[in-house]
């Protein structure tokens, strides 16, 4: 079987700083990582490959430096890495992102072998919309299975798949057809450590790099800023609240007396 | 980018809220959205509609009635056996047909697993903009929807517009907006739509639904009192002190993200940007520093008490009350005092 996993390179957002005066994001020197949610998708794909045979291709759209993430993914043992990079993709919102990625997935299917499953993470830690997965599914007319917590059966002959999907108030067990798109829930597995051999091979592996033309992107009007219906008008830091917390003075009191004083304050305010 | 709304979208009018009906129950986020949708509709001078999709029957009809109680001027109703359980295919098709036929200018959905699954497909099918997880919705001078949302883990907010496409779509997480007042005896017109899709056309089948019967399941998002712990507690064993206090208060319990990562508490107990948004009347945070990702999930609380050894911890910027002390020593004393002051049968009145 052939599985494509979409991954995004994101800033390690714990370390994102906002410029105090200009309110812009200070990206310089901020390390980048594979979006943590995507690791669950990579591992789920690798497990399916280990069981059923076949190949896993990882795909990312981003600036040339997004190659780092692909190399990292190769160290986990994925078979192939594709970087989709073109200035024309800059400023893409989720609609434009899903278009570009869907075109590249079509091209991957044609160039290598037909794609049975496309995986994405549940969401990213920067844009954090969870919209790209459903967007790709719609554009490629794949059966959409989001928030998947487990894959119980894949039947390659019958082209069927059974998954558990996290829903509100419970878990849905859904039976669908291949090809499908799965957005993998977090915490459902743990990414493997690749062997040293794999890591060494990853360092030398070729990263397939496509610009829009090479990926066969048909309609440039659907890409980048032009293809994005959303417009970010204003970016700003959250307003600080004027007053700080009132510190309840418990100087020298024993815990019981402290507790009593604290409760007086709480009840006084509720 | 300038606003130049194409001719074909100029007739798009009114504010819609998708009413999330699953297994007979309306998700409360739908009513929260109604409250906010009402304000938008009033500002625009248009109608507010609730859109109810479901299997034929009592529950679906009841959801329509409730729409009026929560402020709708009109309700759209689609009853069909293929809509009895949520699946992406029929729901996306149905919502898309409704939008194309009745042409709303704004469409709001809850950012739940259902709402996000549906919103992403509907927006892509309609090729319109979708703003995720908004924390503020407003109408601009020129009538555009200004949707504000946190990004980069909450360290920044941005305001996003869908200038030249309709409908303008947005999702909002549960408990971000407050529940509007419920008005009795309201009613209004119902617009029924006949959906022709049949089961044979739908590939994905629901084999089973396994409810979260687990009584331990968190109801954090809707709890009136929440006690939470952070890394300052020092160990998984000490976390028990949080649960003890929660029990004494009749409260729900949760924690910061590192506790989930260390396996001290289950993932559905995480509070914050990538966990639950809570809106209790009282929130007690013990040994939590108050990182921005935590803050955005608790800011809606009426009263926040921080228990922390550091009087300069970031949490002091948004807590209302603070006790500067060792939580491990203080929590048991507080639990004891609570048990002494409030008899179990009056506990529910603590915040009543
Ligand atoms: C401040 C800010 C706010 C934004 N808000 C919105 C908004 O509300 N609506 C909107 O439409 N756009 C928004 N965007 C744009 C959006 O972040 C980008 O379109 C981004 O490329 C993809 O969205 P995401 O990060 O939310 O991905 P998600 O939809 O959260 O990602 C889901 C999965 O899709 C895959 N994926 C996502 N991006 C890529 C990629 N580049 N390459 C490969 N796989 C990928 C990954 O598997 C990922 O786990 C915003 C951007 C910024 C900077
Ligand atoms: C993308 C992203 C998403 C995130 N999402 C979330 C989220 O949803 N929720 C969340 O909570 N975090 C989230 N985080 C993590 C967040 O940035 C912080 O790292 C985290 O909230 C810190 O947890 P903490 O307050 O428990 O620990 P620390 O920051 O280590 O704080 C411990 C606090 O305990 C105090 N303390 C120490 N000893 C004692 C004692 N004996 N008694 C009392 N106080 C004591 C210390 O003074 C300190 O203030 C996210 C991070 C990222 C990058």
XYZ file of C-alpha atoms and ligand atoms in Angstrom:
728
model
C 0.000 0.000 0.000
C 1.072 3.592 -0.494
C 0.540 6.122 2.266
C 1.185 9.865 2.107
C 1.713 11.715 5.385
C 1.447 15.494 5.334
C 3.676 17.184 7.872
C 4.269 20.834 8.659
C 7.397 22.467 9.966
C 6.486 24.812 12.798
C 8.353 27.111 15.166
C 8.885 25.505 18.547
C 6.138 27.702 19.811
C 7.086 27.561 23.462
C 9.872 29.864 22.420
C 7.952 32.297 20.261
C 8.448 35.883 21.379
C 6.425 38.877 20.398
C 8.209 42.137 19.782
C 6.989 44.411 22.566
C 6.767 47.492 20.368
C 5.833 46.294 16.906
C 3.747 43.303 18.005
C 5.298 41.173 15.321
C 6.537 37.657 15.769
C 10.263 37.430 16.322
C 11.215 34.323 14.396
C 14.947 34.829 14.326
C 16.767 32.078 16.085
C 13.567 30.232 16.949
C 14.171 26.539 16.401
C 11.761 24.651 14.180
C 10.306 21.212 14.703
C 7.919 18.830 12.989
C 4.462 19.787 14.167
C 4.166 17.493 17.227
C 0.698 16.291 16.239
C 2.061 15.019 12.933
C 4.323 12.507 14.661
C 1.249 10.461 15.562
C 0.296 10.394 11.896
C 3.788 9.309 10.824
C 3.850 6.491 13.348
C 0.353 5.301 12.417
C 1.420 5.219 8.765
C 4.622 3.320 9.524
C 2.680 0.717 11.504
C 0.304 0.146 8.603
C 3.239 -0.202 6.230
C 4.988 -2.649 8.559
C 1.863 -4.752 8.646
C 0.692 -4.581 5.053
C 3.873 -3.748 3.145
C 4.281 -0.803 0.803
C 5.686 2.691 1.137
C 5.236 5.824 3.158
C 5.842 9.192 1.498
C 6.011 12.342 3.614
C 5.020 15.642 2.070
C 5.459 19.160 3.291
C 4.725 22.537 1.799
C 6.963 25.303 3.036
C 10.124 27.307 2.499
C 13.302 25.460 1.378
C 14.406 25.098 4.990
C 11.390 22.851 5.616
C 13.708 20.187 4.238
C 14.966 19.767 7.819
C 11.632 18.313 8.872
C 11.588 15.907 5.979
C 15.052 14.655 6.890
C 13.903 14.195 10.428
C 10.931 12.175 9.159
C 13.302 10.019 7.129
C 15.151 9.107 10.322
C 11.961 7.498 11.586
C 11.992 5.243 8.554
C 9.648 6.753 6.000
C 10.521 5.750 2.467
C 10.371 9.002 0.559
C 10.179 12.725 1.204
C 8.685 15.415 -1.010
C 9.156 19.137 -0.491
C 6.671 21.427 -2.184
C 8.170 24.873 -2.287
C 7.388 27.923 -4.375
C 7.085 31.621 -3.671
C 3.654 31.469 -5.210
C 2.478 29.543 -2.136
C 3.409 32.306 0.311
C 0.523 33.649 2.340
C -1.676 30.584 1.834
C -4.608 30.164 4.168
C -6.049 26.706 4.772
C -8.084 26.707 1.562
C -5.030 27.507 -0.570
C -2.810 25.149 1.453
C -5.183 22.261 0.940
C -5.280 23.009 -2.778
C -1.511 22.982 -3.224
C -1.101 19.846 -1.115
C -3.873 18.038 -2.955
C -2.216 18.780 -6.308
C 1.089 17.437 -5.008
C -0.628 14.288 -3.708
C -2.093 13.683 -7.161
C 1.378 14.069 -8.622
C 2.875 11.707 -6.036
C 0.234 9.139 -6.953
C 1.060 9.443 -10.633
C 4.836 9.519 -10.240
C 5.210 6.642 -7.778
C 2.166 4.530 -7.094
C -1.517 5.150 -6.413
C -2.214 6.485 -2.930
C -4.406 4.449 -0.574
C -4.379 6.633 2.520
C -3.451 10.259 3.197
C -2.640 11.083 6.804
C -2.467 14.462 8.486
C -2.074 15.461 12.118
C -5.079 16.633 14.067
C -3.942 20.257 13.908
C -0.770 22.325 14.037
C 0.598 24.271 16.989
C 1.017 27.537 15.065
C -1.954 28.038 12.732
C -3.880 25.574 14.885
C -6.996 25.420 12.696
C -7.441 21.651 12.042
C -8.820 22.664 8.647
C -6.187 21.408 6.222
C -7.056 17.697 6.602
C -10.742 18.103 5.743
C -9.712 20.519 2.995
C -7.478 17.938 1.293
C -10.143 15.250 1.658
C -12.739 17.408 -0.052
C -10.456 18.462 -2.860
C -9.393 14.895 -3.638
C -12.825 13.454 -2.938
C -11.379 11.085 -0.324
C -13.490 9.620 2.459
C -12.829 11.806 5.449
C -12.034 10.246 8.817
C -11.025 12.862 11.404
C -9.906 12.528 15.043
C -9.051 8.877 14.506
C -7.880 7.171 17.684
C -7.375 3.688 16.257
C -7.331 1.790 12.977
C -8.780 -1.649 13.580
C -8.858 -3.078 10.083
C -7.511 -2.362 6.613
C -8.547 -4.671 3.803
C -6.510 -3.941 0.717
C -8.416 -6.328 -1.555
C -11.842 -5.165 -0.518
C -10.561 -1.556 -0.205
C -12.229 -1.133 3.157
C -11.045 0.416 6.403
C -12.493 0.437 9.908
C -11.474 3.102 12.414
C -12.404 4.462 15.800
C -13.143 8.139 15.697
C -13.311 10.419 18.713
C -16.710 12.108 18.735
C -18.506 14.291 21.266
C -19.441 12.059 24.183
C -18.053 8.847 22.782
C -16.257 6.957 20.062
C -17.694 6.216 16.647
C -16.658 2.995 14.954
C -16.748 3.809 11.247
C -16.317 1.571 8.253
C -15.281 3.340 5.096
C -13.491 2.821 1.812
C -10.006 3.397 0.500
C -8.676 5.759 -0.601
C -9.368 7.848 2.481
C -7.935 10.700 4.501
C -7.250 10.243 8.187
C -6.460 12.964 10.695
C -4.790 11.176 13.568
C -5.609 11.997 17.178
C -2.752 12.758 19.547
C -1.601 10.313 22.206
C -2.594 7.310 20.121
C 0.928 5.953 19.660
C 4.521 6.891 20.256
C 6.914 7.750 17.462
C 9.615 5.131 17.061
C 13.316 5.748 17.262
C 14.833 4.964 13.910
C 17.905 2.744 13.849
C 21.366 4.199 13.299
C 21.386 2.771 9.771
C 18.178 4.530 8.943
C 19.463 7.774 10.414
C 22.656 7.581 8.366
C 20.706 6.864 5.214
C 18.368 9.757 5.976
C 21.254 12.207 6.033
C 22.165 11.253 2.489
C 18.713 10.594 1.083
C 17.454 12.614 -1.812
C 14.611 14.972 -0.997
C 12.280 15.264 -3.948
C 11.742 18.999 -4.418
C 8.949 20.372 -6.539
C 7.921 23.880 -7.338
C 4.350 24.609 -8.411
C 4.998 23.676 -12.035
C 6.852 20.460 -11.206
C 4.046 19.400 -8.878
C 1.563 19.935 -11.667
C -0.349 22.648 -9.856
C -2.960 23.538 -12.414
C -4.560 26.765 -11.251
C -2.186 29.300 -9.768
C -5.116 31.536 -8.888
C -5.995 29.030 -6.174
C -2.561 29.367 -4.552
C -0.975 31.717 -2.064
C -2.545 35.035 -1.173
C -4.608 35.054 -4.347
C -6.232 31.741 -3.515
C -6.889 32.633 0.117
C -10.332 33.978 0.988
C -9.246 34.882 4.520
C -7.323 38.072 5.143
C -5.359 38.692 8.331
C -6.010 42.351 9.087
C -4.486 42.858 12.461
C -2.067 41.000 14.692
C -1.747 42.125 18.282
C -0.749 40.992 21.756
C -3.485 40.196 24.264
C -4.273 43.140 26.532
C -2.783 42.897 29.965
C -5.267 43.168 32.783
C -4.932 46.343 34.738
C -4.785 44.992 38.275
C -2.678 42.213 39.598
C -3.964 39.557 41.943
C -4.714 40.670 45.466
C -2.309 38.803 47.665
C -4.002 37.477 50.757
C -1.720 38.284 53.659
C -1.053 35.100 55.554
C 2.145 36.235 57.194
C 3.124 33.887 59.979
C -0.182 32.017 60.110
C -0.409 28.245 60.479
C -1.946 26.416 57.482
C -5.350 26.034 59.159
C -5.627 29.728 59.913
C -4.408 30.533 56.402
C -7.140 28.337 54.971
C -9.755 30.047 57.064
C -8.627 33.460 55.914
C -8.533 32.353 52.289
C -12.072 31.029 52.459
C -13.290 34.290 53.983
C -11.841 36.138 51.023
C -13.320 33.706 48.504
C -16.799 33.778 50.024
C -16.599 37.533 50.259
C -16.198 37.696 46.504
C -18.490 34.997 45.215
C -6.661 43.625 0.431
C -9.702 45.713 -0.422
C -13.275 44.662 -0.083
C -14.916 44.206 -3.469
C -17.719 41.777 -2.893
C -18.647 40.122 -6.196
C -22.177 40.663 -7.443
C -23.222 37.045 -6.849
C -22.594 37.372 -3.106
C -24.451 40.647 -2.554
C -27.735 38.869 -1.930
C -26.205 36.788 0.882
C -27.946 37.824 4.069
C -28.601 36.769 7.680
C -26.644 35.058 10.398
C -26.794 31.280 10.768
C -25.807 29.085 13.654
C -25.360 25.378 13.015
C -27.142 23.545 15.832
C -25.037 20.566 16.777
C -27.408 17.750 17.582
C -25.779 14.483 18.454
C -27.528 11.463 19.893
C -30.549 13.492 20.857
C -28.720 16.289 22.619
C -27.841 19.752 21.444
C -24.267 20.650 22.294
C -24.399 23.726 24.567
C -21.875 25.508 22.327
C -24.717 25.938 19.823
C -26.697 28.061 22.281
C -23.586 30.008 23.221
C -23.204 30.797 19.527
C -26.853 31.826 19.355
C -26.179 34.426 22.031
C -23.291 35.828 20.058
C -25.084 35.448 16.725
C -27.961 37.510 18.108
C -25.620 40.436 18.704
C -24.177 40.191 15.194
C -27.618 39.951 13.599
C -28.865 42.971 15.548
C -25.866 45.013 14.503
C -26.349 44.052 10.882
C -30.118 44.490 11.075
C -30.709 40.964 9.770
C -32.255 37.753 11.050
C -30.690 35.088 13.222
C -31.371 31.510 12.186
C -30.744 28.179 13.871
C -30.005 25.346 11.450
C -31.064 21.932 12.715
C -30.087 18.730 10.919
C -31.088 15.352 12.301
C -33.069 12.151 12.033
C -36.835 12.472 11.991
C -38.324 12.659 15.451
C -38.943 14.259 18.787
C -35.349 15.297 19.562
C -34.883 17.107 16.283
C -38.183 18.954 16.615
C -37.353 19.872 20.178
C -34.030 21.350 19.066
C -35.951 23.586 16.673
C -38.174 24.835 19.516
C -35.106 25.580 21.607
C -33.662 27.737 18.834
C -36.348 30.333 19.470
C -35.855 30.137 23.223
C -32.231 31.089 22.598
C -32.979 34.004 20.337
C -33.526 32.735 16.788
C -35.910 34.600 14.492
C -36.248 31.617 12.229
C -35.147 27.985 12.132
C -34.160 25.747 9.238
C -35.018 22.115 9.680
C -33.801 19.107 7.729
C -35.042 15.722 8.867
C -33.687 12.636 7.167
C -32.708 9.117 8.191
C -29.220 9.681 6.732
C -28.721 12.532 9.218
C -29.596 10.495 12.300
C -25.952 10.001 13.253
C -23.223 12.438 12.357
C -21.197 11.500 9.303
C -19.240 13.899 7.175
C -20.674 12.994 3.784
C -24.397 13.624 4.267
C -23.869 16.554 6.637
C -21.476 18.330 4.282
C -23.759 17.792 1.327
C -26.809 18.981 3.246
C -25.163 22.095 4.709
C -23.732 23.006 1.324
C -27.121 22.702 -0.336
C -28.731 24.842 2.370
C -26.113 27.568 2.048
C -26.370 27.645 -1.729
C -30.129 27.827 -1.619
C -30.748 30.247 1.250
C -27.493 32.235 1.110
C -26.490 33.328 4.622
C -23.767 35.950 5.017
C -22.385 34.469 8.234
C -22.249 30.828 9.325
C -21.079 29.907 12.828
C -20.252 26.426 14.130
C -18.893 25.048 17.403
C -15.218 24.077 17.330
C -16.004 20.565 18.535
C -14.872 17.356 16.835
C -18.134 17.431 14.907
C -18.090 21.135 14.110
C -14.483 21.170 12.951
C -14.994 18.064 10.835
C -17.977 19.646 9.144
C -16.791 23.256 8.876
C -13.569 22.330 7.063
C -15.399 20.346 4.387
C -18.209 22.838 3.933
C -15.822 25.780 3.587
C -13.682 23.895 1.068
C -16.714 22.850 -0.971
C -17.992 26.412 -1.024
C -14.447 27.779 -1.521
C -14.983 30.361 1.176
C -12.951 31.495 4.192
C -13.117 29.800 7.571
C -11.648 31.277 10.733
C -10.940 28.737 13.430
C -11.430 28.897 17.192
C -12.471 32.530 17.422
C -12.563 34.229 20.794
C -14.261 37.408 19.637
C -16.714 38.152 16.835
C -17.659 41.650 15.772
C -19.184 43.511 12.858
C -17.144 46.169 11.139
C -18.307 49.561 9.943
C -18.804 48.135 6.444
C -20.703 45.101 7.701
C -17.868 42.570 7.464
C -17.345 39.937 10.116
C -14.217 40.617 12.152
C -13.182 37.303 13.683
C -10.446 37.410 16.297
C -8.526 34.302 17.323
C -5.401 33.373 19.252
C -2.420 31.870 17.450
C 1.059 30.737 18.306
C -0.229 29.146 21.436
C -2.111 32.256 22.485
C 0.857 34.608 22.534
C -0.768 36.624 19.752
C -4.249 37.486 18.648
C -5.208 38.193 15.080
C -8.307 39.552 13.446
C -9.292 37.780 10.247
C -11.756 38.788 7.539
C -13.340 36.931 4.660
C -13.799 40.021 2.578
C -14.867 38.843 -0.833
C -16.485 35.461 -0.292
C -19.703 34.325 1.364
C -20.674 33.011 3.747
C -18.108 34.233 6.232
C -17.516 31.132 8.334
C -16.125 30.823 11.841
C -15.832 28.200 14.546
C -15.792 28.917 18.285
C -14.767 26.587 21.074
C -17.228 25.646 23.802
C -17.383 28.023 26.779
C -15.632 30.882 25.043
C -18.915 32.772 24.939
C -21.346 32.746 27.816
C -24.698 30.994 27.707
C -27.492 33.429 26.781
C -30.626 33.643 28.856
C -33.284 31.160 27.865
C -36.642 32.744 27.064
C -39.782 30.650 27.410
C -42.766 30.664 25.112
C -40.974 31.970 22.107
C -41.698 30.564 18.705
C -41.179 31.419 15.098
C -41.305 30.170 11.548
C -39.703 26.874 10.556
C -38.308 26.497 7.072
C -38.196 22.812 6.200
C -35.840 21.596 3.535
C -36.164 18.290 1.778
C -32.848 16.477 1.562
C -32.865 13.803 -1.093
C -29.668 11.910 -0.307
C -30.246 8.229 0.443
C -28.230 5.734 2.472
C -27.023 3.871 -0.638
C -25.110 6.960 -1.727
C -23.142 7.114 1.507
C -19.920 5.154 1.705
C -18.995 5.578 5.362
C -21.125 3.510 7.728
C -21.419 3.892 11.478
C -20.912 0.406 12.913
C -21.118 1.347 16.559
C -21.110 4.234 19.007
C -19.301 3.635 22.264
C -20.377 6.300 24.770
C -17.924 7.603 27.346
C -19.691 5.956 30.210
C -16.635 6.235 32.371
C -18.004 8.098 35.371
C -14.598 9.616 35.893
C -14.973 11.502 32.665
C -14.325 15.166 33.057
C -17.049 17.704 32.739
C -14.528 20.472 33.112
C -15.897 22.771 30.466
C -19.166 23.116 32.329
C -18.083 22.854 35.950
C -18.914 25.726 38.337
C -15.863 25.135 40.482
C -12.550 23.788 39.193
C -9.404 22.956 41.139
C -6.247 22.436 39.113
C -2.641 21.581 39.803
C 0.628 22.239 38.030
C 4.243 21.178 38.147
C 4.659 23.105 41.383
C 3.014 20.150 43.150
C 6.200 18.250 42.565
C 4.870 14.729 42.114
C 1.976 12.603 40.924
C 1.290 11.595 44.535
C 0.848 15.214 45.565
C -1.678 15.664 42.800
C -4.072 13.673 44.982
C -4.317 16.818 47.164
C -6.001 18.601 44.268
C -8.563 15.855 43.967
C -9.189 15.895 47.702
C -9.906 19.605 47.652
C -12.086 19.197 44.561
C -14.059 16.525 46.331
C -14.569 18.709 49.404
C -15.779 21.563 47.194
C -17.897 19.411 44.916
C -15.647 20.674 42.145
C -14.128 19.187 39.025
C -10.343 18.764 38.729
C -7.737 19.318 36.048
C -4.223 20.530 35.436
C -1.604 22.102 33.246
C -0.234 20.382 30.173
C 3.037 19.073 31.620
C 0.985 16.953 34.027
C -0.664 15.224 31.103
C 2.692 14.755 29.403
C 4.056 13.131 32.558
C 1.036 10.927 32.894
C -0.081 12.404 36.235
C -3.540 13.125 34.842
C -5.451 11.979 31.739
C -5.495 14.127 28.600
C -9.137 15.140 28.970
C -8.173 16.903 32.213
C -5.815 19.354 30.550
C -6.834 22.982 30.813
C -5.709 25.589 28.316
C -5.129 26.354 24.686
C -4.647 22.750 23.619
C -6.930 21.368 26.322
C -10.236 22.506 27.738
C -11.510 26.052 27.947
C -13.268 26.463 31.274
C -15.575 29.136 32.589
C -16.237 28.324 36.232
C -17.380 30.699 38.932
C -14.338 29.737 40.973
C -10.990 28.475 39.687
C -8.237 27.433 42.069
C -4.803 26.956 40.473
C -2.168 25.346 42.695
C 1.451 25.327 41.557
C 0.600 26.615 38.078
C 2.791 29.378 36.679
C 0.140 30.776 34.351
C 1.780 30.444 30.931
C -0.137 32.147 28.143
C -1.378 28.786 26.825
C -2.862 28.057 30.215
C -4.218 31.555 30.656
C -6.348 31.549 27.508
C -8.220 28.522 28.779
C -9.160 29.970 32.184
C -9.577 33.682 31.659
C -13.352 33.395 31.531
C -13.498 32.308 35.187
C -15.299 34.743 37.502
C -12.844 34.339 40.363
C -9.328 32.917 40.122
C -7.333 32.003 43.209
C -3.652 31.251 42.664
C -1.663 29.237 45.162
C 1.997 29.678 44.353
C 5.329 30.102 46.097
C 6.372 32.816 43.672
C 4.625 36.173 44.014
C 5.993 37.160 40.615
C 4.611 34.191 38.697
C 2.782 35.216 35.495
C -0.475 33.917 36.946
C -0.556 36.988 39.209
C -1.357 39.026 36.104
C -4.755 37.408 35.717
C -5.637 35.802 39.044
C -7.880 37.823 41.332
C -6.644 36.432 44.613
C -3.363 34.834 45.522
C -1.860 33.010 48.428
C 1.905 32.897 48.464
C 2.669 29.579 50.049
C 3.607 25.947 49.509
C 0.601 24.285 47.911
C 1.544 20.870 49.207
C 1.162 22.060 52.779
C -1.731 24.395 52.135
C -4.129 22.259 50.069
C -4.900 19.739 52.830
C -5.600 22.560 55.273
C -7.903 24.222 52.786
C -9.750 20.981 52.115
C -10.195 20.448 55.829
C -11.501 23.948 56.362
C -13.928 23.558 53.464
C -15.265 20.326 54.927
C -15.788 22.041 58.251
C -17.571 25.043 56.853
C -19.854 23.565 54.322
C -21.942 20.514 55.041
C -22.082 18.202 52.046
C -25.740 18.977 51.310
C -25.145 22.700 51.043
C -22.055 22.353 48.928
C -23.898 22.972 45.709
C -24.854 26.362 47.094
C -21.279 27.462 47.405
C -21.592 29.181 44.074
C -25.372 29.035 43.708
C -1.814 34.133 12.893
C -2.401 33.210 11.883
C -3.739 32.839 11.963
C -4.327 32.049 10.971
N -5.659 31.750 11.032
C -6.241 31.109 9.979
C -7.635 30.869 9.927
O -8.356 31.148 10.876
N -8.160 30.306 8.806
C -7.376 29.942 7.758
O -7.909 29.463 6.751
N -6.041 30.086 7.793
C -5.454 30.665 8.869
N -4.105 30.854 8.893
C -3.290 30.295 7.810
C -2.895 28.846 8.133
O -2.170 28.822 9.329
C -2.070 28.302 7.009
O -2.884 28.080 5.920
C -1.306 27.048 7.281
O -0.509 26.809 6.137
C -2.110 25.767 7.489
O -2.993 25.831 8.490
P -2.755 25.235 9.939
O -1.378 25.542 10.377
O -3.874 25.737 10.754
O -2.882 23.667 9.742
P -3.942 22.638 10.356
O -5.149 22.632 9.541
O -4.098 22.825 11.830
O -3.094 21.334 10.073
C -3.650 20.040 10.054
C -2.678 19.107 9.421
O -2.514 19.426 8.049
C -1.187 19.170 7.636
N -0.578 20.408 7.154
C -0.882 21.676 7.476
N -0.081 22.542 6.830
C 0.756 21.794 6.071
C 1.818 22.094 5.182
N 2.194 23.345 4.931
N 2.462 21.071 4.581
C 2.101 19.793 4.811
N 1.108 19.456 5.648
C 0.440 20.440 6.272
C -0.460 18.622 8.844
O -0.546 17.227 8.829
C -1.281 19.160 9.995
O -1.200 18.372 11.157
C -3.527 31.589 9.911
C -2.170 31.905 9.890
C -1.604 32.705 10.860
C -0.149 33.020 10.800
C 1.790 24.784 21.597
C 1.704 24.745 23.079
C 0.470 24.487 23.654
C 0.356 24.451 25.050
N -0.872 24.206 25.586
C -1.003 24.225 26.929
C -2.280 24.033 27.535
O -3.296 23.810 26.875
N -2.358 24.078 28.882
C -1.274 24.309 29.685
O -1.431 24.350 30.918
N -0.060 24.483 29.138
C 0.101 24.432 27.789
N 1.343 24.589 27.262
C 2.509 24.603 28.173
C 2.760 25.962 28.785
O 3.561 26.727 27.918
C 3.517 25.805 30.118
O 4.711 25.114 29.875
C 2.737 25.065 31.183
O 1.439 25.579 31.318
C 3.461 25.159 32.507
O 2.878 24.296 33.425
P 2.940 24.586 34.966
O 2.424 25.923 35.254
O 2.282 23.429 35.630
O 4.498 24.451 35.275
P 5.665 25.586 35.551
O 5.593 26.592 34.493
O 6.853 24.811 35.789
O 5.133 26.257 36.857
C 5.170 25.711 38.132
C 4.739 26.793 39.112
O 4.622 26.232 40.407
C 5.180 27.128 41.345
N 5.588 26.289 42.477
C 6.736 25.563 42.628
N 6.709 24.889 43.788
C 5.542 25.203 44.393
C 4.940 24.805 45.626
N 5.527 23.946 46.459
N 3.742 25.333 45.920
C 3.111 26.202 45.082
N 3.637 26.603 43.925
C 4.836 26.091 43.575
C 6.276 27.815 40.629
O 6.531 29.075 41.226
C 5.696 27.957 39.224
O 4.985 29.173 39.102
C 1.484 24.635 25.870
C 2.709 24.891 25.278
C 2.833 24.945 23.905
C 4.173 25.208 23.315
